[in-house]
Every structure is written in C-alpha cells, then in structure tokens.
Tab-separated table of C-alpha atoms and ligand atoms in Angstrom:
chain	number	residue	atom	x	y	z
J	1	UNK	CA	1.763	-13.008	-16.445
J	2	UNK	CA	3.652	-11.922	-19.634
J	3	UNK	CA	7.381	-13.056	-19.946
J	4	UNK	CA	8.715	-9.167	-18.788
J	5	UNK	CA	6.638	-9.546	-16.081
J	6	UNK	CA	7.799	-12.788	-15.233
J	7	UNK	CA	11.288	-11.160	-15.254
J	8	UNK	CA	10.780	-8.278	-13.769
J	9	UNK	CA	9.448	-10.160	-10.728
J	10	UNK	CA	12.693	-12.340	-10.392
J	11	UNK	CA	14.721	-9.614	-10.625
J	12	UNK	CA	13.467	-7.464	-8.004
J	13	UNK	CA	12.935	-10.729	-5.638
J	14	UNK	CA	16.479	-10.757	-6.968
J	15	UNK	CA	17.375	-7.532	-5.426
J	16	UNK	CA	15.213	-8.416	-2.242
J	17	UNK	CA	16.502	-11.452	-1.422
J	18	UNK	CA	20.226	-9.975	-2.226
J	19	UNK	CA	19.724	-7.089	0.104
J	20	UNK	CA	18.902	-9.723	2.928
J	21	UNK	CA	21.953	-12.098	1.464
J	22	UNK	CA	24.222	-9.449	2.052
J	23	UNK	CA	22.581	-8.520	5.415
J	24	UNK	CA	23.360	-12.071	6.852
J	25	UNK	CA	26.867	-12.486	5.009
J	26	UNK	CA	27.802	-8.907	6.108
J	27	UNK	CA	26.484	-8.949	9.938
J	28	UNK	CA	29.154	-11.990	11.069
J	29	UNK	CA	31.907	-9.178	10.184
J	30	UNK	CA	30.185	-6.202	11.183
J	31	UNK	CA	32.793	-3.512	12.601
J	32	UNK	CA	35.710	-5.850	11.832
J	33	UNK	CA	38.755	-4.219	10.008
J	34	UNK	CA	39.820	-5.913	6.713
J	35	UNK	CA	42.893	-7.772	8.598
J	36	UNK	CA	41.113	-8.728	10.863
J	37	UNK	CA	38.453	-10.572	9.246
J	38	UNK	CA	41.903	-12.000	7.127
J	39	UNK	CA	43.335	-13.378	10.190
J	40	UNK	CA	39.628	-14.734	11.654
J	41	UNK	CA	38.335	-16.070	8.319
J	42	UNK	CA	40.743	-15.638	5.661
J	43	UNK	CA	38.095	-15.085	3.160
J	44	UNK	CA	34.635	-14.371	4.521
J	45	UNK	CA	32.404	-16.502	1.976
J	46	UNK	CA	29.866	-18.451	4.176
J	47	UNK	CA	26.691	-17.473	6.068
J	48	UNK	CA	27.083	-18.625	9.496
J	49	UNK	CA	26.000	-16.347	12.197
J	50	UNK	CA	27.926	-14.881	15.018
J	51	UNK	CA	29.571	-11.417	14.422
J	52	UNK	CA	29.104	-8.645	17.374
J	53	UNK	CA	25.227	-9.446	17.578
J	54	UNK	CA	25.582	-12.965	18.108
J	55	UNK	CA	23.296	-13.914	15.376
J	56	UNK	CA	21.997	-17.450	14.552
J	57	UNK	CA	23.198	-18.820	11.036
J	58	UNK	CA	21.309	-17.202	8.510
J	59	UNK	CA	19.591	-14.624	10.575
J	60	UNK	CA	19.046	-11.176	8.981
J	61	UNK	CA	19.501	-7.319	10.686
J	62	UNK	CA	17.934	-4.767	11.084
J	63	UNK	CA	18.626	-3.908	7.310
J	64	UNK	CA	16.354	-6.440	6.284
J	65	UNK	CA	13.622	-6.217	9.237
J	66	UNK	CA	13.098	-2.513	8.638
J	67	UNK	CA	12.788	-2.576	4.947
J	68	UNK	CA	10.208	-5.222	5.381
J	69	UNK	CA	8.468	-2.825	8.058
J	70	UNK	CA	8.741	-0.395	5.247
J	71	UNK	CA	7.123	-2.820	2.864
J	72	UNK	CA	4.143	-3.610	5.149
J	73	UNK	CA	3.608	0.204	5.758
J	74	UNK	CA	3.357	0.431	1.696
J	75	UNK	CA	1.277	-2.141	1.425
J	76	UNK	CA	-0.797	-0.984	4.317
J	77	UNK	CA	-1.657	2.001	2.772
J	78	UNK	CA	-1.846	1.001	-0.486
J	79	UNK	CA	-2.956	2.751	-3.689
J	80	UNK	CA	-4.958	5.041	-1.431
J	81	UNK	CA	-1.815	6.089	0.417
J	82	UNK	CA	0.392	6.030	-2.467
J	83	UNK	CA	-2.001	8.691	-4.133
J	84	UNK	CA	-2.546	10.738	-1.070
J	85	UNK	CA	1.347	11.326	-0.755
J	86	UNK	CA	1.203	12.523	-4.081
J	87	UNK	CA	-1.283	15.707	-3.262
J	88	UNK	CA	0.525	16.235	0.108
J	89	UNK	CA	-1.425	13.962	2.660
J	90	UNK	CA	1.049	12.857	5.320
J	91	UNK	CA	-1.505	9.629	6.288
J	92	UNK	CA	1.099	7.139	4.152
J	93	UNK	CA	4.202	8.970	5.848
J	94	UNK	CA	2.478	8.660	9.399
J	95	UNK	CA	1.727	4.906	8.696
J	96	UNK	CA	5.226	3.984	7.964
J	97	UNK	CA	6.706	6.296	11.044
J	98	UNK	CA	3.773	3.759	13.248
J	99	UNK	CA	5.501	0.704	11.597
J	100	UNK	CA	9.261	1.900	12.377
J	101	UNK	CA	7.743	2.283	16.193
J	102	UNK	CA	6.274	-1.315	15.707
J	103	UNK	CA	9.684	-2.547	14.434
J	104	UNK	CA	11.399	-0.616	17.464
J	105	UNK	CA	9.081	-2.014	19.892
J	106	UNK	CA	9.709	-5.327	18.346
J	107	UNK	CA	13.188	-5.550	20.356
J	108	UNK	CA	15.300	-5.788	16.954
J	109	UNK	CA	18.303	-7.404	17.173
J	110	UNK	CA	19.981	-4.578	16.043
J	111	UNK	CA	19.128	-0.256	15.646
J	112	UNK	CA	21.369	2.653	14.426
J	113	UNK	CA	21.895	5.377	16.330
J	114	UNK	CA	20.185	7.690	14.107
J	115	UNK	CA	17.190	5.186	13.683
J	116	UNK	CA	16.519	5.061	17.262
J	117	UNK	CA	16.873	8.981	17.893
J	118	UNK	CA	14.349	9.391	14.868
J	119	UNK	CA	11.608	6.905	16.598
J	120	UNK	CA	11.714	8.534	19.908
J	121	UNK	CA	11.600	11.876	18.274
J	122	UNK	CA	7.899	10.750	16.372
J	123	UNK	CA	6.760	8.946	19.626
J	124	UNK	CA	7.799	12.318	21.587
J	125	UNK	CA	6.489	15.219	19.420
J	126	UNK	CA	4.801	13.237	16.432
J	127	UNK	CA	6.623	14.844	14.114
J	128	UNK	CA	7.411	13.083	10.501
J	129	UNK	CA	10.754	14.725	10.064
J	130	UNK	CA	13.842	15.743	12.153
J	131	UNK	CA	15.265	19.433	11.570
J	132	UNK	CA	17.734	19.477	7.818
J	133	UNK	CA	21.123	18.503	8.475
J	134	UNK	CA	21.042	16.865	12.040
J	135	UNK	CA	23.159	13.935	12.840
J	136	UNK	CA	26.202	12.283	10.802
J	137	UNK	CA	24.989	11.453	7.133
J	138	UNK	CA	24.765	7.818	8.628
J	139	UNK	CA	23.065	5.096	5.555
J	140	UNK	CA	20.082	4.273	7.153
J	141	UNK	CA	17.273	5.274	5.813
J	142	UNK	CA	19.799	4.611	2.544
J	143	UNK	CA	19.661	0.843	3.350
J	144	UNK	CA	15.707	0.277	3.696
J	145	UNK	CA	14.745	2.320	1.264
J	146	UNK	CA	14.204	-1.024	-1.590
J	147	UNK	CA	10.058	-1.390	-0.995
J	148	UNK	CA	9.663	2.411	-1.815
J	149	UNK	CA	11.453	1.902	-5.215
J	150	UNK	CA	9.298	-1.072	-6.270
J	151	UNK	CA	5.748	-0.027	-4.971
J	152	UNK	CA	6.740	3.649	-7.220
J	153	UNK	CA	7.627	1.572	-10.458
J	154	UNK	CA	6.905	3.821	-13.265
J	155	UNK	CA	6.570	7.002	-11.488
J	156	UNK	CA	10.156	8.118	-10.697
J	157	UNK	CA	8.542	11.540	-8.933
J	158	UNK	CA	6.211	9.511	-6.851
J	159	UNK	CA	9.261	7.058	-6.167
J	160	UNK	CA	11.178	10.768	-4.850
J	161	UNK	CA	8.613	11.736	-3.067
J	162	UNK	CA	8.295	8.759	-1.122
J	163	UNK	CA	11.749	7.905	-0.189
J	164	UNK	CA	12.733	11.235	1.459
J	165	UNK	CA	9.014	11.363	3.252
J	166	UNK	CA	10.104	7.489	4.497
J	167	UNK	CA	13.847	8.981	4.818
J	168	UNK	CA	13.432	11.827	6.829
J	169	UNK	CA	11.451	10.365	9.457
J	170	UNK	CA	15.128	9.173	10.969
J	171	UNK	CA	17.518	10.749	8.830
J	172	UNK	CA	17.939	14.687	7.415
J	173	UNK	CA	21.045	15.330	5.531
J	174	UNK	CA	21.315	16.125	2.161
J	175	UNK	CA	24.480	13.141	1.280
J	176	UNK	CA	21.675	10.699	2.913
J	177	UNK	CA	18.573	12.232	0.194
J	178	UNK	CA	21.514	11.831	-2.944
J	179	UNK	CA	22.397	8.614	-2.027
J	180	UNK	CA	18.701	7.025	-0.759
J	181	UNK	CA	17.591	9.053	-4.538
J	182	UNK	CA	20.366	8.019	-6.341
J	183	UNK	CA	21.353	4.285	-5.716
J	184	UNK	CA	17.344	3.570	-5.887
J	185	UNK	CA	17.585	5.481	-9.305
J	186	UNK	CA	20.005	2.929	-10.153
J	187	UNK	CA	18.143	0.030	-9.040
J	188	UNK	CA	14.897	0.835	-10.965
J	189	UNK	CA	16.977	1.567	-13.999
J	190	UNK	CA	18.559	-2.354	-13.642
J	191	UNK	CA	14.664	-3.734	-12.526
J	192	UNK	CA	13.246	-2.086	-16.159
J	193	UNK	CA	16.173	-3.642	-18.222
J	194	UNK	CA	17.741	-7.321	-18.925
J	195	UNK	CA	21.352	-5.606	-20.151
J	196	UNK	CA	23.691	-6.783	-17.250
J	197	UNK	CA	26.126	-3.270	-17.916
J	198	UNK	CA	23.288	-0.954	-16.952
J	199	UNK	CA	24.353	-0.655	-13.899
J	200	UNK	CA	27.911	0.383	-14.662
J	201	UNK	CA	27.061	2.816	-17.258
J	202	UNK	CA	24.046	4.347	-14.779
J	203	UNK	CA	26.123	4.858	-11.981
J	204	UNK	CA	29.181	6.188	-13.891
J	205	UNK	CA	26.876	8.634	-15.062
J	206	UNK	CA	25.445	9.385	-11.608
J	207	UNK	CA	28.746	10.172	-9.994
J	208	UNK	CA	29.288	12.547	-12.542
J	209	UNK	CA	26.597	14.360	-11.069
J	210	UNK	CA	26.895	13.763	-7.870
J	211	UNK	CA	31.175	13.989	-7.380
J	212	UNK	CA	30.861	13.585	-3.542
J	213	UNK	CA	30.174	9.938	-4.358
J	214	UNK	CA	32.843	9.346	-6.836
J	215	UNK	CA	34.127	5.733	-6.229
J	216	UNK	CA	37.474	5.881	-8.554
J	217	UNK	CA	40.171	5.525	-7.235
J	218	UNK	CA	37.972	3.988	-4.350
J	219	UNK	CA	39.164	5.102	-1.238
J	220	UNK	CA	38.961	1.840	0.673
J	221	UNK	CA	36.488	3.299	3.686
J	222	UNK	CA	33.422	0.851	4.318
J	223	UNK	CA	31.604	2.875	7.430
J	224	UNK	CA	28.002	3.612	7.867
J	225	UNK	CA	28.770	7.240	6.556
J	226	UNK	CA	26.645	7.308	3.481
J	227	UNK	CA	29.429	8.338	1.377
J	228	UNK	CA	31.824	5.380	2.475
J	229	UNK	CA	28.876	2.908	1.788
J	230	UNK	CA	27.926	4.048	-1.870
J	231	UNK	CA	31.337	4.321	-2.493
J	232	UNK	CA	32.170	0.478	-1.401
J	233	UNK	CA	28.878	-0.681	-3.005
J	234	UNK	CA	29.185	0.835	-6.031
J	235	UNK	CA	32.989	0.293	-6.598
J	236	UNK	CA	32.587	-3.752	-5.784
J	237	UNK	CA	29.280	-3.836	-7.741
J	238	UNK	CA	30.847	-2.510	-10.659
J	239	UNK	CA	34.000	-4.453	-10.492
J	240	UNK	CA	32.474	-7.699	-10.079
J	241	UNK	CA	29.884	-8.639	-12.792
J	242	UNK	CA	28.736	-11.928	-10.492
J	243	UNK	CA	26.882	-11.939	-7.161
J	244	UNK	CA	28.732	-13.818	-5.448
J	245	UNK	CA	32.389	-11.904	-6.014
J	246	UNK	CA	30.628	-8.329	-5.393
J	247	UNK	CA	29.336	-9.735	-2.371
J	248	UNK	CA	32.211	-11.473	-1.012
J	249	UNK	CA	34.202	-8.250	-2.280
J	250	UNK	CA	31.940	-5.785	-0.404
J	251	UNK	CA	31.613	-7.429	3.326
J	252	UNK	CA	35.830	-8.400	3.408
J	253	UNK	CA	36.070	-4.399	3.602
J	254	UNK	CA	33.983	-5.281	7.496
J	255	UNK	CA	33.065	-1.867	8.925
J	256	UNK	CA	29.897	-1.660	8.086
J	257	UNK	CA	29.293	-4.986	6.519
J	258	UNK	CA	25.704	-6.095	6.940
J	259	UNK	CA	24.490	-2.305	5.328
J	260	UNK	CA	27.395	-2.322	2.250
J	261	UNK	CA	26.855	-6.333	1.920
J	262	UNK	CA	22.887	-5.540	1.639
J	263	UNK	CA	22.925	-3.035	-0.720
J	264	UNK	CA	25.740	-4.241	-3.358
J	265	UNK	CA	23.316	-7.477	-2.820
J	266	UNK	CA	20.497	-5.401	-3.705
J	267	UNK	CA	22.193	-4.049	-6.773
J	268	UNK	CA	23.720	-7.416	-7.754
J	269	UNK	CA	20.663	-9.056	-7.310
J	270	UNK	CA	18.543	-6.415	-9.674
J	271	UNK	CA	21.464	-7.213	-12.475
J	272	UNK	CA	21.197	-11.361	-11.917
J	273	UNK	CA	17.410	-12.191	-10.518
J	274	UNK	CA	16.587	-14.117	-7.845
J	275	UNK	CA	17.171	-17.282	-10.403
J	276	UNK	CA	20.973	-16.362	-10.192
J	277	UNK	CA	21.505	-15.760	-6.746
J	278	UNK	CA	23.843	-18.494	-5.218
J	279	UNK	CA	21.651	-21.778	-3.618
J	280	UNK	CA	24.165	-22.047	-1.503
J	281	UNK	CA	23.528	-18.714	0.275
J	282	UNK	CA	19.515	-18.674	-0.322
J	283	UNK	CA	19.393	-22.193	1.532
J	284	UNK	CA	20.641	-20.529	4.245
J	285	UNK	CA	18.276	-17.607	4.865
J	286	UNK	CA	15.616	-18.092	7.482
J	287	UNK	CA	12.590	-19.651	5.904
J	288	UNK	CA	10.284	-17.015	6.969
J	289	UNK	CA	12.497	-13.872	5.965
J	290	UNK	CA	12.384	-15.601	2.467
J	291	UNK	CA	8.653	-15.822	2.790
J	292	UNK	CA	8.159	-12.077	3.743
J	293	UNK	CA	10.167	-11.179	1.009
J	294	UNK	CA	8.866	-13.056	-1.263
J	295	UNK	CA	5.057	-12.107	-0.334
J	296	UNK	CA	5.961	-8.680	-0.072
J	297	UNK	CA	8.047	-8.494	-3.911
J	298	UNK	CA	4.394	-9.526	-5.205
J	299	UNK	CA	1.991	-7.295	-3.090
J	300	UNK	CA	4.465	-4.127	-3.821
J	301	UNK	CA	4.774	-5.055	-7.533
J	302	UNK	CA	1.260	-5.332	-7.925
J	303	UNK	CA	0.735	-2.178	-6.484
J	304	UNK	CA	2.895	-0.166	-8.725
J	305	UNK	CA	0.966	-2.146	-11.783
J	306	UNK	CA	-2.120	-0.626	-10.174
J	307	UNK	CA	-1.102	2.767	-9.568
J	308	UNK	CA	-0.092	2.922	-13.324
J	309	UNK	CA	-2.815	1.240	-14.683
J	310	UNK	CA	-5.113	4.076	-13.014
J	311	UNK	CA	-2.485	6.786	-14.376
J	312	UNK	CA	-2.680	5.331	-17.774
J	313	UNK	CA	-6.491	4.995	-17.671
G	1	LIG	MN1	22.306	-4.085	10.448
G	2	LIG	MN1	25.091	-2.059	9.569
C-alpha cells in the first residue's frame, strides 16, 4: 500500500466510523428541542444509549444499518454491477432495493417514514423508483448514501449515477438528489485531499450554486427536512475545525440528531481520519458495527481501485 493509499483509507474509515459516531451520539437526543436536551444533559457529549428508541450504549440507527446494507449491495454486485449501471442495467439498482427489504425485514430498530413507504412500494409493484416529487424532501436516502461515494472513487458520473438509482428507490424530490449529490461531492473532494479547509472552501462554493441550502446566517432548524439537515451539518462542520466540537455542536440542535450527528461525523471524519476520531467515542461503538465498517471501507475501496484500474487500462 503506498502512503496516499494508506491515507486515503483512514480517512474514509474516518468518515465511516464518524457517520456511525454521530449516529449513536445523535440517537440519545433524537426529537429533543435544544432546551430540552439543556435541562436533561446540559451538554450532550457522551455516548450512552437511551433516547426515544431505547437504545443500548453505543448502539447505532438505522443511519448506520442501512448504509451498511447499502455497502453489502455494492459489494454484492461488484465491478460487474458497478459497470452494468453505467450502460443502463438496473441488476445493481434491483440488488440494493433486495438489501433495503433484507434490512426492513431485519426488524431495525428504527425506519423513516419515507424509507418504509419506498420498501413496500418495491415489494408491491417491483418498481426501482417512486413517482418525482412524492413525499416531504425527508434526508434519507441523504444519510446512507456514504458506500456509493467510496465504491465510485474516481468516477464522479458513475458516483451520480449511482446515488440517485440507490436514492430514488425511497426518496424522489429534487432538494433530496442536490443534497444526496452535493454533500457526497463534498466528501470525495475531502477523501482525495489532506488540506483540512477543503471542506469549507467546497461547500461555500456549493451553496453558491445551490442557494436553497445556504447555511449563513444558519437558521437554527435541525429536522429531517433535507434542507434543515445540510444546513445544520454544514454550518457546525464548518464552524468547528475538530470532530469532536462539530459533533457535539450538531446533535445539541436534537431534532433530528442521529441523521445531522451522522453526517457532520461523516464530513468531520473525511477532514480528520479515523486516526483522529476521539477514543473515547470509538471505544464505545459496538464491536461488530466497527467491524462491518471497517471490512466494508476496504472491500468498497478496493473496488473503486478496480473499476479505475480497468478504465485506465
Ligand atoms: Mn436514525
Ligand atoms: Mn434520524
């Protein structure tokens, strides 16, 4: 392994193991308003559990679980898939809808209401995607998106192509295509470099092409509309040049905590690699999310070495 690629693989285990960092920090103060969470915890710092879904200390949501279903769907398919996609074979997009049924069948512990309409409407009618425009703009198919950007590294239209196919399964709206296009954008862009104000710069110059997402002055709403979570990711993420204070930042807004928490820490985690994530918080994940993320960052890298290794050949 050469020393970028060495690097490049902490920081996107660095952005996978944030995204499920902020998922567990996040989920205790899930639908909580700011004073609330003030009164409760003063400042929500610590992974421990509880929140609405009564979770176990360190446990993860569905976030986390259904990017890793994602993941496994990639991997799945593989190169063959990946390439398929690309000259308009629907067997990769099929695959992944059969592993978001798996997932659902799977009795998550937790499953948006736009997720859950999506799966029924597959298992129903088969169909990949729901009609343009239905439901609320809701983040996600935003929030699981992570495994698409790393198995596309290198091929930004393949990366497109693949997160609204894996998008639009559940969710058809064009605020939820910006933002699952844009923020991933942003994440590849902080994956391919070391310089820590990347990010800042990238998604300054996003906004400016995409004003429905503008973040300054941020107005303050943290809800599972995709607009309110980019704008409370990216705002906190930009502020705060450490994990640990854009995390902390991002879930004491509550609302939609475990989703904003696991995508700043996605974000966060690109900019510091997984060798500057906090122990404190790592220690506290479940063993075996840590595994699957950690087997998964290497099988969806090496894919995307593959893929361009046969585009380059
Ligand atoms: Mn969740
Ligand atoms: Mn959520």
């Amino acid at each position: 392994m050469s020393d970028w690629d060495g690097r490049l693989y902490d920081k996107a285990l660095g952005a996978y193991l944030g995204l499920a960092i902020g998922d567990a920090l996040g989920a205790t103060v899930e639908f909580m308003r700011p004073r609330e969470i003030q009164a409760q915890y003063g400042v929500h710092r610590d992974i421990v559990g509880g929140g609405w879904l009564r979770l176990a200390r360190g446990q993860v949501t569905d976030d986390t679980t259904m990017s890793l279903a994602l993941g496994d769907a990639l991997l799945l398919g593989g190169e063959e898939g990946l390439r398929g996609l690309a000259h308009g074979d629907t067997g990769l997009t099929r695959g992944i809808a059969d592993a978001y049924v798996r997932w659902w069948r799977g009795k998550p512990v937790d499953c948006g209401h736009t997720c859950r309409r999506g799966i029924l409407r597959y298992l129903h009618d088969g169909t990949l995607a729901g009609p343009l425009n239905e439901g609320d703009g809701g983040n996600g198919a935003l929030m699981r998106n992570l495994p698409a950007a790393l198995a596309t590294l290198g091929d930004d239209a393949l990366f497109e192509q693949l997160s609204l196919a894996q998008a639009h399964i559940t969710h058809h709206h064009p605020l939820s295509d910006a933002a699952t296009l844009g923020l991933g954008h942003l994440l590849r862009n902080q994956l391919s470099s070391d310089d820590p104000t990347l990010l800042n710069q990238t998604a300054l110059q996003w906004v400016s092409t995409q004003p429905a997402f503008r973040f300054t002055p941020y107005p303050g709403r943290a809800t599972a509309y995709v607009v309110d979570t980019v704008q409370t990711v990216l705002h906190h993420v930009t502020l705060h040049g450490f994990f640990e204070d854009a995390l902390v930042a991002t879930v004491n807004q509550g609302d939609d905590a475990d989703t904003t928490g696991a995508l700043a820490g996605m974000l966060a985690g690109a900019r510091c690699g997984a060798s500057g994530l906090p122990p404190r918080w790592l220690q506290r994940l479940q063993p075996a999310i840590v595994q699957a993320i950690t087997d998964q960052t290497s099988g969806l890298l090496a894919l995307a070495q593959r893929l361009s290794e046969a585009a380059h050949a």
